[in-house]
Short mmCIF file of C-alpha atoms and ligand atoms in Angstrom, two decimals:
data_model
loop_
_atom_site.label_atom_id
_atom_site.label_comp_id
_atom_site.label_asym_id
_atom_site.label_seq_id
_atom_site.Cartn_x
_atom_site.Cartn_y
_atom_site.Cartn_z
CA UNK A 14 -35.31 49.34 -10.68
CA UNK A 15 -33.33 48.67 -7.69
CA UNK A 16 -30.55 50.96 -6.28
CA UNK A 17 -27.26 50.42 -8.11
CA UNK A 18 -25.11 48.44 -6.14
CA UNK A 19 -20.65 48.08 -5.95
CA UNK A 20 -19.81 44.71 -5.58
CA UNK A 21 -16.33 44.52 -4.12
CA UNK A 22 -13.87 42.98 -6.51
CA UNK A 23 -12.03 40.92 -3.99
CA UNK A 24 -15.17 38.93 -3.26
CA UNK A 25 -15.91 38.71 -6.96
CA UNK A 26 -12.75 37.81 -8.40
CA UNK A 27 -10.49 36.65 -5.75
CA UNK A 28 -10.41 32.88 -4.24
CA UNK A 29 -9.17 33.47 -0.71
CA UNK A 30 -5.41 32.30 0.66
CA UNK A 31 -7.30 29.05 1.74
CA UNK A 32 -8.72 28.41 -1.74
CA UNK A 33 -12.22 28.70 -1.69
CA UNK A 34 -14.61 31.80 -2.70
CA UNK A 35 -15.71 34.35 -0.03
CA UNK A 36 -18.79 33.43 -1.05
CA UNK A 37 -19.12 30.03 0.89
CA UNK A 38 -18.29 32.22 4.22
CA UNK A 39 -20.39 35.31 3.79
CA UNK A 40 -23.93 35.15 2.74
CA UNK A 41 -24.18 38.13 1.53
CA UNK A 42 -24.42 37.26 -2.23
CA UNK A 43 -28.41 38.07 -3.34
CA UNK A 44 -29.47 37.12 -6.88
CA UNK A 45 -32.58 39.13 -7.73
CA UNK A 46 -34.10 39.61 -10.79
CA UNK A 47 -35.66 43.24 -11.30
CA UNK A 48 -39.36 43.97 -12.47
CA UNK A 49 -38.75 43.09 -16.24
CA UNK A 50 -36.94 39.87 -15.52
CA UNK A 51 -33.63 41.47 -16.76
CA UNK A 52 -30.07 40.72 -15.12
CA UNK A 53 -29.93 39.97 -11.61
CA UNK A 54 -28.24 42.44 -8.99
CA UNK A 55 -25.95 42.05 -6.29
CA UNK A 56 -26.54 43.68 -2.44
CA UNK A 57 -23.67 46.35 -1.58
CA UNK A 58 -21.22 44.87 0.60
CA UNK A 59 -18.25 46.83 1.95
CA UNK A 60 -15.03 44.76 1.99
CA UNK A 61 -14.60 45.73 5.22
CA UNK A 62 -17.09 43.45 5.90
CA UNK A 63 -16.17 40.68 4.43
CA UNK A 64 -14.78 38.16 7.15
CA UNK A 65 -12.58 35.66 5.40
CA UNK A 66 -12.15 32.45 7.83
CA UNK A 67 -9.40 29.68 7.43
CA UNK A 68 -11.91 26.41 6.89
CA UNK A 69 -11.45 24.51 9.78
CA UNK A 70 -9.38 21.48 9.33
CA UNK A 71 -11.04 17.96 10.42
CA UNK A 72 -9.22 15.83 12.69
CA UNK A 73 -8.56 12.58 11.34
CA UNK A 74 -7.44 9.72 13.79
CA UNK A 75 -5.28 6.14 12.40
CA UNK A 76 -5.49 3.94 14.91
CA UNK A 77 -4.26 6.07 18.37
CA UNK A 78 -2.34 8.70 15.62
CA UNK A 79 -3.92 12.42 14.47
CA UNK A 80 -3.23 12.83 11.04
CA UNK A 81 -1.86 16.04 10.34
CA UNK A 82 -0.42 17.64 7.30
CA UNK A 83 1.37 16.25 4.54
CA UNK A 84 5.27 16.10 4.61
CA UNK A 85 5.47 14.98 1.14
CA UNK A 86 5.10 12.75 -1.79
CA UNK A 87 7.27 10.00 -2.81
CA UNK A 88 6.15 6.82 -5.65
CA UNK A 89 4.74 5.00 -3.25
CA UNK A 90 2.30 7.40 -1.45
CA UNK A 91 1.93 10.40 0.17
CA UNK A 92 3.80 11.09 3.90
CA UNK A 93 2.20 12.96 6.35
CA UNK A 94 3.07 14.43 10.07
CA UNK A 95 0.88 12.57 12.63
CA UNK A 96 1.02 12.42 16.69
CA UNK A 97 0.83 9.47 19.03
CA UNK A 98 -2.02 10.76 21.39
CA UNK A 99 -0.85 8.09 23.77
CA UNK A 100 2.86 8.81 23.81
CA UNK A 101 2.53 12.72 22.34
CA UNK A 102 5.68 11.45 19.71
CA UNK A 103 6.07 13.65 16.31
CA UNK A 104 5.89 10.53 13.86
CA UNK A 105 5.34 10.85 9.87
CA UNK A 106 3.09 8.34 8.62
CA UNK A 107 3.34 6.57 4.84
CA UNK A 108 0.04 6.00 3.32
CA UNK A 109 0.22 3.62 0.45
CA UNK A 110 -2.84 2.35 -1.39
CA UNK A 111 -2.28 -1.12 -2.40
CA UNK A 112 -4.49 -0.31 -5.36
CA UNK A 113 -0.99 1.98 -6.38
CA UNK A 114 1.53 -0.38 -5.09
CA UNK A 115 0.60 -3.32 -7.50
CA UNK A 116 0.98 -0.47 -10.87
CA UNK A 117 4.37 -0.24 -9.43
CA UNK A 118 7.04 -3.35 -10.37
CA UNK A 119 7.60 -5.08 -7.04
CA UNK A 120 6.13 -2.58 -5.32
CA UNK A 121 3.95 -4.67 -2.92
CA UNK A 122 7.16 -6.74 -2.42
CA UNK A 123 9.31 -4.11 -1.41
CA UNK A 124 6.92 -2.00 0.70
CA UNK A 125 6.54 -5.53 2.75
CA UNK A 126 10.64 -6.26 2.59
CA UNK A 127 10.91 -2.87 4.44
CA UNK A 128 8.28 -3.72 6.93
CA UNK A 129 10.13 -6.64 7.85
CA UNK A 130 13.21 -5.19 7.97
CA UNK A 131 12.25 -1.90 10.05
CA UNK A 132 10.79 -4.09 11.98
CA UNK A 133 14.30 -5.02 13.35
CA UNK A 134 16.38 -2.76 12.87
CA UNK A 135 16.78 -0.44 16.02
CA UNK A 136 19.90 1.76 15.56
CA UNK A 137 20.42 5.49 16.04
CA UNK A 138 21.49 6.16 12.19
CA UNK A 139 18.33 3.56 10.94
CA UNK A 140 15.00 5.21 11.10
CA UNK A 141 12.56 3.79 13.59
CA UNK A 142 9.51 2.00 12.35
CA UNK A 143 6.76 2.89 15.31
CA UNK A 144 4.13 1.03 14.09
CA UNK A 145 2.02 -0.60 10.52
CA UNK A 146 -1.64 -0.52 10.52
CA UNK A 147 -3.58 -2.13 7.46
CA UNK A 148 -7.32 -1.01 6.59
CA UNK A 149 -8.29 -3.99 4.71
CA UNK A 150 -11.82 -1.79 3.84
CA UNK A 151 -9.64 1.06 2.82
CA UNK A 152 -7.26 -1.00 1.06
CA UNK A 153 -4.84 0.96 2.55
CA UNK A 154 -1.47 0.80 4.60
CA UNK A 155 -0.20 3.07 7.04
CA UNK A 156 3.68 2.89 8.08
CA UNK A 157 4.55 5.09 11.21
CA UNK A 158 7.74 6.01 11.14
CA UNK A 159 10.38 9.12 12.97
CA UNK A 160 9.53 12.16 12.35
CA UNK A 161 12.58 13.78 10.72
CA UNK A 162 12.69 17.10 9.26
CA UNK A 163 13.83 16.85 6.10
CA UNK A 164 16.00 14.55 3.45
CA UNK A 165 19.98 15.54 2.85
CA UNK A 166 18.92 16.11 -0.48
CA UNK A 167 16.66 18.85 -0.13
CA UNK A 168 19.33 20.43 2.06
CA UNK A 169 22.01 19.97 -0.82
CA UNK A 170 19.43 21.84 -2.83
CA UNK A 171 18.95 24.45 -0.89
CA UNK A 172 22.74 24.77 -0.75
CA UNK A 173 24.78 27.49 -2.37
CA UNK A 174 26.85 25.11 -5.22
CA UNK A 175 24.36 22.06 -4.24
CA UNK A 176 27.25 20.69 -1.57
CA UNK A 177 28.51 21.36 2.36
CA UNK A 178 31.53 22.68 3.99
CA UNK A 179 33.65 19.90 4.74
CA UNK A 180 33.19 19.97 8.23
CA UNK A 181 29.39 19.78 7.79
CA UNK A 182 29.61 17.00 4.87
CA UNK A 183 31.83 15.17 7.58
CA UNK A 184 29.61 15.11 10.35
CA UNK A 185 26.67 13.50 8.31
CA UNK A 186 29.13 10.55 6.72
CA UNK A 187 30.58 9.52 9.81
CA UNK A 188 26.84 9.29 10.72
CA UNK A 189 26.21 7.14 7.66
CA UNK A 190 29.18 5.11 7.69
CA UNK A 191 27.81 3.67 11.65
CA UNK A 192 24.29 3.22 10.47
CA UNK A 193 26.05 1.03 7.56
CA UNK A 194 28.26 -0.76 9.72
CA UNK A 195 25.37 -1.85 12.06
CA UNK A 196 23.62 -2.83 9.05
CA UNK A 197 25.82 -5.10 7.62
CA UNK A 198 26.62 -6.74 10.99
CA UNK A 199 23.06 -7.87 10.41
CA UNK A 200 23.71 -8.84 6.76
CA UNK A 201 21.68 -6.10 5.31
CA UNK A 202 22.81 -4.35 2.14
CA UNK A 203 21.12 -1.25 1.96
CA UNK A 204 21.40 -0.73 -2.24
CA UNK A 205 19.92 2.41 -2.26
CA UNK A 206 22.08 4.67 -0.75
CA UNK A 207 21.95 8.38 -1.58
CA UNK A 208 21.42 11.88 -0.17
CA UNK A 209 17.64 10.90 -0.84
CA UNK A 210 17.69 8.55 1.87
CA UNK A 211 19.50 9.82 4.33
CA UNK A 212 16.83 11.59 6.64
CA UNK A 213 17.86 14.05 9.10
CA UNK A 214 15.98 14.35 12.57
CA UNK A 215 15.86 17.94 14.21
CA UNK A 216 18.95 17.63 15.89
CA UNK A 217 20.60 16.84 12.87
CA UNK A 218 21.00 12.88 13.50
CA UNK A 219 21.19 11.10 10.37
CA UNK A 220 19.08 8.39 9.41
CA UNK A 221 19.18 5.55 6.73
CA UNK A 222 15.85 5.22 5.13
CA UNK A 223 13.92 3.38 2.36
CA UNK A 224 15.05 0.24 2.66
CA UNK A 225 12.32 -1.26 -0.22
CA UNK A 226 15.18 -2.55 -2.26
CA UNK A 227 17.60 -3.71 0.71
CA UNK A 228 18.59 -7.46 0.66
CA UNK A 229 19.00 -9.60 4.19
CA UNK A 230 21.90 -11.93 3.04
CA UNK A 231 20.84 -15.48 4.33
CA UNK A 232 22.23 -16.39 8.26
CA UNK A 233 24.37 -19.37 6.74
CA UNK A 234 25.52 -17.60 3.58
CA UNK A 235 28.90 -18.33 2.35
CA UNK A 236 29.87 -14.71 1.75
CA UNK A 237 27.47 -11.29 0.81
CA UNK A 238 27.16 -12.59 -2.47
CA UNK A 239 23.80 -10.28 -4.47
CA UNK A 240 22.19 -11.06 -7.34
CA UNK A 241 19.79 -8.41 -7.83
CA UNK A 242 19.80 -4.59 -8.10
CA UNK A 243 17.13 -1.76 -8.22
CA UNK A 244 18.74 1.29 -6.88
CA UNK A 245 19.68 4.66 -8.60
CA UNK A 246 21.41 4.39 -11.44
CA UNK A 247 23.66 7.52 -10.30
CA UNK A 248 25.03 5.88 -7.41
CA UNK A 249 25.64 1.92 -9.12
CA UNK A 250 28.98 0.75 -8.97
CA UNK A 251 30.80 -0.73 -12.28
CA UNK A 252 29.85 -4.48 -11.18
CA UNK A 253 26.03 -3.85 -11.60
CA UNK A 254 26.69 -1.12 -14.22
CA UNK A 255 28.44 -3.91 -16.37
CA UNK A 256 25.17 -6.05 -16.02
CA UNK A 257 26.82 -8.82 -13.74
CA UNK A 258 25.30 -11.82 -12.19
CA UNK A 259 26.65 -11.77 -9.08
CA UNK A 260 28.97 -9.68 -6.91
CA UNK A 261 29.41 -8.62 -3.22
CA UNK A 262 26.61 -6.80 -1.54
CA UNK A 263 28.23 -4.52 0.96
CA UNK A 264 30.72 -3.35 -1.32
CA UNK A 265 27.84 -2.04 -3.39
CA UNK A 266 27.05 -0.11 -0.41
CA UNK A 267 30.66 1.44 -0.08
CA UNK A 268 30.70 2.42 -3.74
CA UNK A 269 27.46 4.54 -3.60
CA UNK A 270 28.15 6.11 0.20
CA UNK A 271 31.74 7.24 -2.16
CA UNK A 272 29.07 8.73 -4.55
CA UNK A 273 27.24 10.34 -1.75
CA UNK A 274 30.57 12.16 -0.43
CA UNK A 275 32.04 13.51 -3.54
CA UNK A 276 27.95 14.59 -4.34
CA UNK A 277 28.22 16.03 -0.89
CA UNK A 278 31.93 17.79 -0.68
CA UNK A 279 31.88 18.54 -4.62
CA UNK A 280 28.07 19.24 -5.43
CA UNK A 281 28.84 17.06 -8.40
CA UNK A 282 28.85 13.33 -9.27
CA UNK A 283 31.73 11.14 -10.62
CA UNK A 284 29.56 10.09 -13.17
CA UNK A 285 26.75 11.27 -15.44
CA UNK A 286 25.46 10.82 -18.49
CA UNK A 287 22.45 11.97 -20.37
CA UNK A 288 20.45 8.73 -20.20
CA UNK A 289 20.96 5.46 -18.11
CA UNK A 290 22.76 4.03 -20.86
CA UNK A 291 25.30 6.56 -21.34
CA UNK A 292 25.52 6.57 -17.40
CA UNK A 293 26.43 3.45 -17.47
CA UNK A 294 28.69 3.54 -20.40
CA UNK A 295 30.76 5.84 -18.30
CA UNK A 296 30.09 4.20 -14.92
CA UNK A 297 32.07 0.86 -16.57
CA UNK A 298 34.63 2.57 -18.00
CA UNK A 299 35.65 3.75 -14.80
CA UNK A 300 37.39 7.25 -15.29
CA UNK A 301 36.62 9.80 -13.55
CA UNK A 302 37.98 12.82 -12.08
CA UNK A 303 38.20 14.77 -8.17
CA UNK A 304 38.27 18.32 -8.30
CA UNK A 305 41.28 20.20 -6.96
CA UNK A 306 39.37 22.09 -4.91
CA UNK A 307 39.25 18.43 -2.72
CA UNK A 308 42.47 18.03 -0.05
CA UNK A 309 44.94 15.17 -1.11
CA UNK A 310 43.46 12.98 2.34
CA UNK A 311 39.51 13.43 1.24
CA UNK A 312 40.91 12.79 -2.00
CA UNK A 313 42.29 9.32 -0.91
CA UNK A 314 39.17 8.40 0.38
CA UNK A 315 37.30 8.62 -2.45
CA UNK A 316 39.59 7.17 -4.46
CA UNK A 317 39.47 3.53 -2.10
CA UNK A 318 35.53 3.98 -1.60
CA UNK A 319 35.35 4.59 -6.01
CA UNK A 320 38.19 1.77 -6.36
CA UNK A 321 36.62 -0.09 -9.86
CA UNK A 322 36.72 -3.34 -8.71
CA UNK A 323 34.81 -5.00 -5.27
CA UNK A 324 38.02 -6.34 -4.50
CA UNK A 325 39.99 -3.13 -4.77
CA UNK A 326 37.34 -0.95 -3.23
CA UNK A 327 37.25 -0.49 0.75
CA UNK A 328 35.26 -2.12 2.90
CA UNK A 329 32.60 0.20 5.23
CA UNK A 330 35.07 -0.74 7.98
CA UNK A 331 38.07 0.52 6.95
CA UNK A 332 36.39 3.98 5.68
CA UNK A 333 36.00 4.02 9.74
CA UNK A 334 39.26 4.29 10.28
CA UNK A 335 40.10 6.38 7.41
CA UNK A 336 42.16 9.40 8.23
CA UNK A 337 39.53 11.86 6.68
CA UNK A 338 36.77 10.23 8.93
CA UNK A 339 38.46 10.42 11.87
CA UNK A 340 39.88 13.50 11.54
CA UNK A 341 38.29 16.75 13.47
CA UNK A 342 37.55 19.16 11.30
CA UNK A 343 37.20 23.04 11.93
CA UNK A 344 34.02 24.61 11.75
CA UNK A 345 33.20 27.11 9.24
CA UNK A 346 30.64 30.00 9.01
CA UNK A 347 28.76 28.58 5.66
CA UNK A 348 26.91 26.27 7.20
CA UNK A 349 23.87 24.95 5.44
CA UNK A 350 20.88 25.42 7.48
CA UNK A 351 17.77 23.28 7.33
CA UNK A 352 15.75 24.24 4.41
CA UNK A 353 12.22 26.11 4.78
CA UNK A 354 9.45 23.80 4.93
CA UNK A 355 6.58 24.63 2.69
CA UNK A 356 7.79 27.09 0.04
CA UNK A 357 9.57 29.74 2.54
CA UNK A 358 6.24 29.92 5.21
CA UNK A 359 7.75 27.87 8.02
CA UNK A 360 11.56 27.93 8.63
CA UNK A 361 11.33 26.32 12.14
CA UNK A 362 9.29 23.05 10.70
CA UNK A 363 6.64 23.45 13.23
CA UNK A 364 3.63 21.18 14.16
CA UNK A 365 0.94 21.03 11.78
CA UNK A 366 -1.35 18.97 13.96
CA UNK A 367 -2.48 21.89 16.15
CA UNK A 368 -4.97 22.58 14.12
CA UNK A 369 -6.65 19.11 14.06
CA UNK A 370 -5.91 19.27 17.93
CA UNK A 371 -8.65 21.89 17.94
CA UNK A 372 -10.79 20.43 15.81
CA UNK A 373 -10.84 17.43 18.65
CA UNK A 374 -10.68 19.59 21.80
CA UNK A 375 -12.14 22.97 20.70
CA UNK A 376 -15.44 21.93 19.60
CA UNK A 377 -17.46 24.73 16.99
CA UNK A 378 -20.72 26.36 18.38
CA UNK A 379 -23.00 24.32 17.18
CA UNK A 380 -21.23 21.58 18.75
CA UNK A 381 -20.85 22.96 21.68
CA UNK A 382 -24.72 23.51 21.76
CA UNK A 383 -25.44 19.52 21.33
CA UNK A 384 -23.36 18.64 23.90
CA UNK A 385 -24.67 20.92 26.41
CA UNK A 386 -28.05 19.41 25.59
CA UNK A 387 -26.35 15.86 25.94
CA UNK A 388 -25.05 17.23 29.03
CA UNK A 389 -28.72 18.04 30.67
CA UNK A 390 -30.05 14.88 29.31
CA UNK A 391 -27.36 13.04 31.30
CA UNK A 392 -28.23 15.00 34.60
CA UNK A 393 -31.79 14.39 33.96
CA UNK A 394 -31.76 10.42 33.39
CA UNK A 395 -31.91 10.51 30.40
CA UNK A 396 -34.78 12.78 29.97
CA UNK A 397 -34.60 16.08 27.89
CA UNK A 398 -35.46 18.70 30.67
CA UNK A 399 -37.92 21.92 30.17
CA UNK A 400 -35.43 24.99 30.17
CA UNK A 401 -38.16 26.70 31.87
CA UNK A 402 -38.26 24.49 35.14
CA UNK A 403 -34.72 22.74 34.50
CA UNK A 404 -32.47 23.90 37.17
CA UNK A 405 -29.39 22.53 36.31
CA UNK A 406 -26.71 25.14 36.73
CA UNK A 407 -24.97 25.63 32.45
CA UNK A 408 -21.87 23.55 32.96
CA UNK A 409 -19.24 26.03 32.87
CA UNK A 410 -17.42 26.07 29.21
CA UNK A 411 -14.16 24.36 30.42
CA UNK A 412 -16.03 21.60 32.22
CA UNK A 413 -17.81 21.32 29.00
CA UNK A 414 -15.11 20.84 26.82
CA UNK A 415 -13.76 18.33 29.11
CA UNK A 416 -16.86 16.11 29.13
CA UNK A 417 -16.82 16.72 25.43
CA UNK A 418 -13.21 15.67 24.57
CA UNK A 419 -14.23 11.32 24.33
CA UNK A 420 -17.16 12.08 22.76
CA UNK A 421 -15.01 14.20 20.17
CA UNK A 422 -12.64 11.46 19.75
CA UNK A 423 -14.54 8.91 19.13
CA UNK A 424 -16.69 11.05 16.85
CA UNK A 425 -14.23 11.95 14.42
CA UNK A 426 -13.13 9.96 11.64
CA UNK A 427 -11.25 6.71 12.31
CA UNK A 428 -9.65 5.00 9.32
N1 LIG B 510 10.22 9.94 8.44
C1 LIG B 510 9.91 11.06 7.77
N2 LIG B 510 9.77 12.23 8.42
C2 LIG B 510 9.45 13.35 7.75
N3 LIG B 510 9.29 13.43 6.43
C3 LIG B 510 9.44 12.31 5.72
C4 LIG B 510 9.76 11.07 6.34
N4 LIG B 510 9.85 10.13 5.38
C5 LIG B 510 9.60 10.75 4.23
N5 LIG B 510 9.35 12.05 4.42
C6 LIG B 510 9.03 13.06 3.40
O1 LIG B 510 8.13 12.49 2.49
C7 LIG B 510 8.62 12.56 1.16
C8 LIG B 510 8.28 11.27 0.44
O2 LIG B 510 9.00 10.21 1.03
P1 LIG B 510 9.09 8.77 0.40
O3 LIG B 510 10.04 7.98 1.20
O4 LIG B 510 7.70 8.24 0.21
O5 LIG B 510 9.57 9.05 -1.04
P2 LIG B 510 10.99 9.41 -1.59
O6 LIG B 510 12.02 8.53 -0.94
O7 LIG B 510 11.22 10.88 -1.49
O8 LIG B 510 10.80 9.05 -3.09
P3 LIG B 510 10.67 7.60 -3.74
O9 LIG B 510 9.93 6.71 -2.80
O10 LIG B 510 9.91 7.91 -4.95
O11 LIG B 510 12.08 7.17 -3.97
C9 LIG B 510 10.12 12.78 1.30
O12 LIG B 510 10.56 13.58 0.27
C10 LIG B 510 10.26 13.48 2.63
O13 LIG B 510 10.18 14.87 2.41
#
């Protein structure tokens, strides 16, 4: 009978932080059956010697980008944090399968409306479309945009009462009302505007995202007129509430950048209901209330950006010049900060891509060891030389990793 062995519970039980068994790092796990063919035995391993090791991440390159972690998850696909090798830019990327898009209603349509757009559209408050790559084999799509840090709506979240101080909620809507203005100079309505996309970049510019459901009102059009709607019913005005044909575009914009304010100053909306219908019930009845808690000059404001009919309501100009917007106002200590990324771990959103970066430059051993053999058949014409007479002085490690670094790159995996 074989000596009685401990097995450590932390390599029996526990899947490491990285979420895979000690097991497929240590080999020290021995299945032996004793002389009678009974139950098989483990080897006694102290945990001390167990060596857990992060699995290293594989670099993945689009085109000249390294893929690195993902940012997050939206209906269309999954984003996630690349680099531009050539131009070292933080970008996200947007990886849609078209296999998903066409389950979604329009959803090839729109994804290729916003290409088009983006495409265009270079302002400071519009985020910056850097490049599209298809992989017809893939049937995939990859849209490089800005990196930003995170949506206005996950900072609202993270917000005590789910709102800013004024002076905070201030500086983003004067942001939003310029990106608006440029975009209707170029007769885009934006129809989806919400805290959900706004984006904010690390220095806390704003910028207007999602633009699947926008709408380029023709160069010779008579006026803005819209027939069509698909944004959130939370932020729909009483015109497209009511189930009109038609009615002006940009004022549809004005209406839900109101919403966006009084969700912003009040943590609230002017409207809800418990389904879409009742929402809109209320939406076309048209009463709703500020809190007191709002001044009388914010509360004037949204008052002419919520006014119930087109007609009535503002125009993105004249919330410009608005006293509110123009107005300084004073700081104040409760300032919302930018919310964790992942779960609390990194609270200064840094880059995920080192990792792959290694994977490319810092090659494992093994690797190392067939590329110094490369290396010797390259300074021996090709021929694989006899260690015992070969010369050749070991390439020092640096100089190694440098010769290495195109063959890494074009070794790992290209989509
Ligand atoms: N340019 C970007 N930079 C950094 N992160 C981004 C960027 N764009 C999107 N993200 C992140 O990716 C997530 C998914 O974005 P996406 O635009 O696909 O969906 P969404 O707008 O959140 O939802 P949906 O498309 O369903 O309305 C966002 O929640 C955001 O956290």
């Amino acid at each position: 009978m074989a000596e009685n062995v401990v097995v450590p519970t932390d390599i029996i039980l526990a899947p490491n932080e990285y979420g895979h068994s000690a097991f497929e790092h240590v080999d020290q796990l021995d299945f032996l059956n004793d002389s009678d063919g009974g139950l098989p035995f483990f080897h006694r391993v102290e945990s001390s010697e167990v060596v857990y090791q992060p699995r290293r991440k594989k670099a993945k390159m689009v085109g000249k980008y390294l893929v690195g972690d993902l940012l997050g998850e939206g209906s269309y696909g999954k984003v996630k944090e690349v680099i531009d090798t050539v131009t070292l830019c933080r970008r996200a990327v947007k990886i849609l399968k078209k296999r998903k898009l066409r389950k979604i209603p329009n959803g090839e349509q729109n994804v290729l409306r916003e290409i088009q757009l983006l495409k265009r559209l270079h302002h400071k408050h519009v985020v910056f479309l850097d490049d599209v790559i298809f992989n017809d084999e893939k049937q995939k799509m990859y849209i490089f945009m800005e990196y930003c840090v995170c949506e206005l709506q996950e900072m609202l979240e993270s917000a005590q009462d789910k709102k800013f101080p004024i002076f905070q909620a201030h500086y983003y809507f004067k942001q939003l009302v310029e990106g608006l203005i440029f975009l209707h100079s170029r007769g885009i309505v934006h129809k989806d505007i919400k805290p959900g996309n706004l984006l904010l970049a690390r220095d806390e510019t704003l910028k207007i995202t999602d633009f699947g459901v926008a709408e380029e009102i023709a160069l010779h059009a008579f006026d803005d007129t819209c027939h069509t709607s698909q944004g959130s019913p939370a932020f729909q005005p009483p015109e497209i509430a009511n189930g009109e044909d038609s009615f002006p575009g940009f004022k549809v914009d004005v209406w839900s950048s109101g919403v966006t304010l009084y969700n912003m100053t009040t943590g609230k909306y002017p409207y809800d209901g418990d389904n879409i219908y009742k929402l809109f019930n209320n939406i076309s009845k048209g009463t709703y209330t500020i809190p007191d808690s709002i001044d009388s000059v914010l509360t004037n404001l949204l008052h002419g950006m919520l006014a119930f009919t087109p007609d009535k309501r503002m125009s993105i100009e004249q919330v410009q010049l608005h006293d509110w917007v123009r107005k300084r106002h004073p700081r104040s200590l409760d300032y919302v900060k930018f919310p964790p990324f992942k779960e609390g771990l990194d609270k200064h959103h840094s880059m995920s891509v080192m990792q792959y970066l290694d994977d490319l430059h810092c090659p494992e051993e093994e690797e190392c060891d067939e590329y110094e053999e490369d290396f010797h058949i390259q300074q021996n014409n090709g021929k694989k030389p006899q260690n015992d007479v070969d010369d050749t002085p070991i390439p020092d490690p640096k100089h190694k990793k440098r010769k290495t670094k195109s063959g890494l790159l074009s070794s790992c995996k290209q989509s």
